[in-house]
Amino acid sequence: MDEALLRSLTPSVLAVLVRRGADFATAEDAVQDALVEAVRVWPADPPRDAKGWLITVAWRRFLDAARADVSRRRREDRLDEEPAPGPAPAADDTLRLYFLCAHPSLTASSAVALTLRAVGGLTTRQIAQAYLVPEATMAQRISRAKRTVSGVRLDRAGDVATVLRVLYLVFNEGYSGDVDLAAEAIRLTRQLAAAIDHPEVSGLLALMLLHHARRAARTTPDGSLVPLAEQDRGRWDTTSIAEGVEILQAALARDRLGEFQAQAAVAALHADAPTAEETDWVQIVEWYDELARLTDSPVVRLNRAVAVGEADGPRAGLAALAAVDDALPRHTAVAAYLHERDGDLVAAARLYAEAAGKAPNLAERDHLTRQAARLNARR
């Protein structure tokens, strides 16, 4: 190693770094690092251009040092900007996002679909099933909603009714077991109930609590569905039921009936019955009549047919079902149940098998398949 050569090259290498913009002290450190590296490398692999080699290595060392210094300063600045240690206020903007996505420039149905997709985390298929439309139709609806809001500022909140519809559908999707969103929907609805005094907000919260109270009893350990009539009512959450009933009673006392209050009233009648046989089906039919008046929903009419079948007999239920569009999801399953109660096991078995092929999820399909097999084994 020619130490004299290294010493002779040091000033010129240092001068190059300074001309390139390095401060003298950092450039000097970089040149010293390059000299150390030369002592280590050159004996085995001497460069053809000693000065060029030193300039290249020294400049890299300088850049590394400069970057490290910038990073250090940024870390120090961030540390200075951090709040003092201690409890931090809880911040949750999820509910605000629900309101902003329910933008006034959108129709209610488009706002709900957009919010479910963008904030609720549901897939297009799940939203389409909730709306009873083809997946392609829902995809187009969501795309149109995105285009509509792409050129507007999301600084105008939507109305409460749209947000309630979103929360209701998020809860239903979570309660179905496909996506576990039920607890999150309850949490957000509690926030909304604490923020505004609105009977339908209370009705929705009561409905969620009453349904969620039965969740532990709705499936077996292997995930199989347990119909309401067969559930172990000792596993129902009585604390949630009591809270739901109390919230519902306060909302109904205001005499501003809405669909969520009416649905909660149906759920409360189920929760209040000590056994399935003691369910007050006559009152449930009356509440479904109120719901049909409020919503004109085909799903309500389908559920009403089941209630009529329990209150007035299966043939009355089948007559009510005849007025419901047979393309409606679960229509075939309801028909199978009512035919079984009427004693027509052949038709019931066939319909259960047909309904299994239309089931929206695996647990429901397996349940309906077992029902068909059970009746076929009895023939």
Coordinates of C-alpha atoms in Angstrom, one line a residue, residues 53-229:
W53 CA -11.8 5.6 -6.8
L54 CA -11.3 7.8 -3.7
I55 CA -13.7 10.5 -5.0
T56 CA -16.4 7.9 -5.7
V57 CA -16.2 6.2 -2.3
A58 CA -15.9 9.5 -0.4
W59 CA -18.9 11.0 -2.2
R60 CA -21.0 7.9 -1.3
R61 CA -20.0 8.1 2.3
F62 CA -20.9 11.8 2.3
L63 CA -24.3 11.1 0.8
D64 CA -25.0 8.3 3.4
A65 CA -24.0 10.7 6.2
A66 CA -26.2 13.5 4.8
R67 CA -29.2 11.2 4.5
A68 CA -28.7 9.9 8.0
D69 CA -28.5 13.4 9.3
V70 CA -31.7 14.4 7.6
S71 CA -33.5 11.3 8.9
R72 CA -32.3 12.1 12.4
R73 CA -33.5 15.7 12.2
R74 CA -36.9 14.5 11.0
R75 CA -37.2 12.0 13.9
E76 CA -36.3 14.8 16.4
D77 CA -38.8 17.2 14.8
R78 CA -41.5 14.5 15.0
L79 CA -40.6 13.9 18.6
D80 CA -40.9 17.6 19.4
E81 CA -44.4 17.7 17.8
E82 CA -45.7 14.7 19.7
P83 CA -48.1 15.5 22.5
A84 CA -47.0 15.0 26.1
P85 CA -47.5 11.5 27.5
G86 CA -50.9 10.9 29.0
P87 CA -54.4 9.8 28.1
A88 CA -55.4 10.6 24.5
P89 CA -58.9 11.4 23.5
A90 CA -60.7 8.7 21.6
A91 CA -61.2 9.6 18.0
D92 CA -63.6 7.6 15.7
D93 CA -64.7 9.1 12.5
T94 CA -66.5 6.0 11.2
L95 CA -70.0 7.3 11.8
R96 CA -69.1 10.7 10.2
L97 CA -67.9 8.8 7.1
Y98 CA -71.3 7.1 7.0
F99 CA -73.0 10.4 6.9
L100 CA -70.6 11.9 4.3
C101 CA -71.1 8.9 2.0
A102 CA -74.9 9.4 2.3
H103 CA -74.4 12.6 0.2
P104 CA -77.4 14.7 -0.8
S105 CA -76.4 14.4 -4.5
L106 CA -77.1 10.6 -4.4
T107 CA -80.4 8.8 -4.3
A108 CA -81.0 7.0 -1.0
S109 CA -80.4 3.6 -2.6
S110 CA -77.2 4.6 -4.3
A111 CA -75.9 6.3 -1.1
V112 CA -76.6 3.1 0.9
A113 CA -74.8 0.9 -1.7
L114 CA -71.8 3.2 -1.9
T115 CA -71.4 3.4 1.9
L116 CA -71.8 -0.4 2.3
R117 CA -69.0 -0.8 -0.3
A118 CA -66.7 2.0 0.7
V119 CA -67.0 2.1 4.5
G120 CA -68.9 -1.0 5.5
G121 CA -66.5 -3.3 3.8
L122 CA -69.3 -5.5 2.1
T123 CA -68.7 -7.0 -1.3
T124 CA -70.8 -6.1 -4.3
R125 CA -72.3 -9.6 -4.2
Q126 CA -73.4 -9.2 -0.5
I127 CA -75.0 -5.8 -1.2
A128 CA -76.8 -7.1 -4.3
Q129 CA -78.2 -9.9 -2.2
A130 CA -79.4 -7.4 0.4
Y131 CA -81.2 -5.4 -2.3
L132 CA -82.5 -8.5 -4.1
V133 CA -80.9 -7.4 -7.4
P134 CA -78.4 -9.1 -9.7
E135 CA -74.7 -8.5 -8.8
A136 CA -74.1 -6.8 -12.2
T137 CA -76.9 -4.3 -11.5
M138 CA -75.5 -3.5 -8.1
A139 CA -72.0 -3.0 -9.6
Q140 CA -73.3 -0.5 -12.1
R141 CA -75.2 1.3 -9.3
I142 CA -72.1 1.6 -7.2
S143 CA -70.0 2.8 -10.2
R144 CA -72.6 5.5 -11.0
A145 CA -72.6 6.6 -7.3
K146 CA -68.8 6.9 -7.4
R147 CA -68.9 9.0 -10.6
T148 CA -71.6 11.2 -9.1
V149 CA -69.6 12.1 -6.0
S150 CA -66.2 12.2 -7.7
G151 CA -66.7 15.8 -8.7
V152 CA -68.3 17.1 -5.5
R153 CA -66.9 18.0 -2.1
L154 CA -67.9 15.5 0.6
D155 CA -68.7 18.2 3.1
R156 CA -72.5 17.9 3.2
A157 CA -73.8 15.1 5.4
G158 CA -76.7 12.9 4.3
D159 CA -79.9 12.3 6.2
V160 CA -80.4 10.1 9.2
A161 CA -82.7 7.7 7.4
T162 CA -80.1 6.7 4.8
V163 CA -77.5 6.1 7.5
L164 CA -79.9 4.0 9.5
R165 CA -80.5 1.9 6.4
V166 CA -76.8 1.4 6.0
L167 CA -76.3 0.4 9.6
Y168 CA -79.3 -2.0 9.4
L169 CA -77.8 -3.8 6.3
V170 CA -74.3 -3.9 7.8
F171 CA -75.8 -5.5 10.9
N172 CA -77.9 -8.0 8.9
E173 CA -74.8 -9.1 6.9
G174 CA -72.8 -9.6 10.1
Y175 CA -75.7 -11.4 11.8
S176 CA -75.9 -13.8 8.8
G177 CA -72.5 -15.1 9.7
D178 CA -70.9 -14.3 6.4
V179 CA -69.1 -11.3 7.7
D180 CA -68.8 -10.5 11.4
L181 CA -70.0 -6.9 11.4
A182 CA -72.9 -7.1 13.8
A183 CA -71.0 -5.8 16.9
E184 CA -69.6 -2.9 14.9
A185 CA -73.0 -1.9 13.6
I186 CA -74.4 -2.0 17.2
R187 CA -71.4 0.2 18.4
L188 CA -72.1 2.8 15.7
T189 CA -75.8 2.8 16.3
R190 CA -75.2 3.4 20.0
Q191 CA -73.0 6.3 19.1
L192 CA -75.8 7.7 16.9
A193 CA -78.4 7.2 19.6
A194 CA -76.2 9.1 22.1
A195 CA -75.7 12.0 19.6
I196 CA -79.3 12.5 18.4
D197 CA -82.8 12.0 19.8
H198 CA -84.6 10.1 17.2
P199 CA -87.2 7.3 17.8
E200 CA -86.1 5.3 14.7
V201 CA -82.5 5.3 15.9
S202 CA -83.7 3.9 19.2
G203 CA -85.9 1.4 17.3
L204 CA -82.9 0.2 15.2
L205 CA -80.7 -0.1 18.3
A206 CA -83.4 -2.1 20.1
L207 CA -83.8 -4.4 17.0
M208 CA -80.1 -5.0 16.9
L209 CA -79.9 -5.8 20.6
L210 CA -82.8 -8.2 20.5
H211 CA -81.5 -10.1 17.5
H212 CA -77.9 -10.1 18.8
A213 CA -79.1 -11.5 22.1
R214 CA -80.0 -14.8 20.3
R215 CA -76.8 -15.2 18.4
A216 CA -75.1 -17.7 20.6
A217 CA -78.1 -20.1 20.2
R218 CA -78.4 -19.7 16.4
T219 CA -75.8 -22.3 15.5
T220 CA -74.4 -25.5 16.9
P221 CA -70.6 -25.9 17.6
D222 CA -70.1 -27.3 14.1
G223 CA -71.7 -24.2 12.6
S224 CA -75.1 -25.7 11.7
L225 CA -78.1 -23.4 11.8
V226 CA -80.6 -23.9 14.7
P227 CA -84.2 -22.6 13.8
L228 CA -85.8 -20.2 16.2
A229 CA -88.3 -22.8 17.5

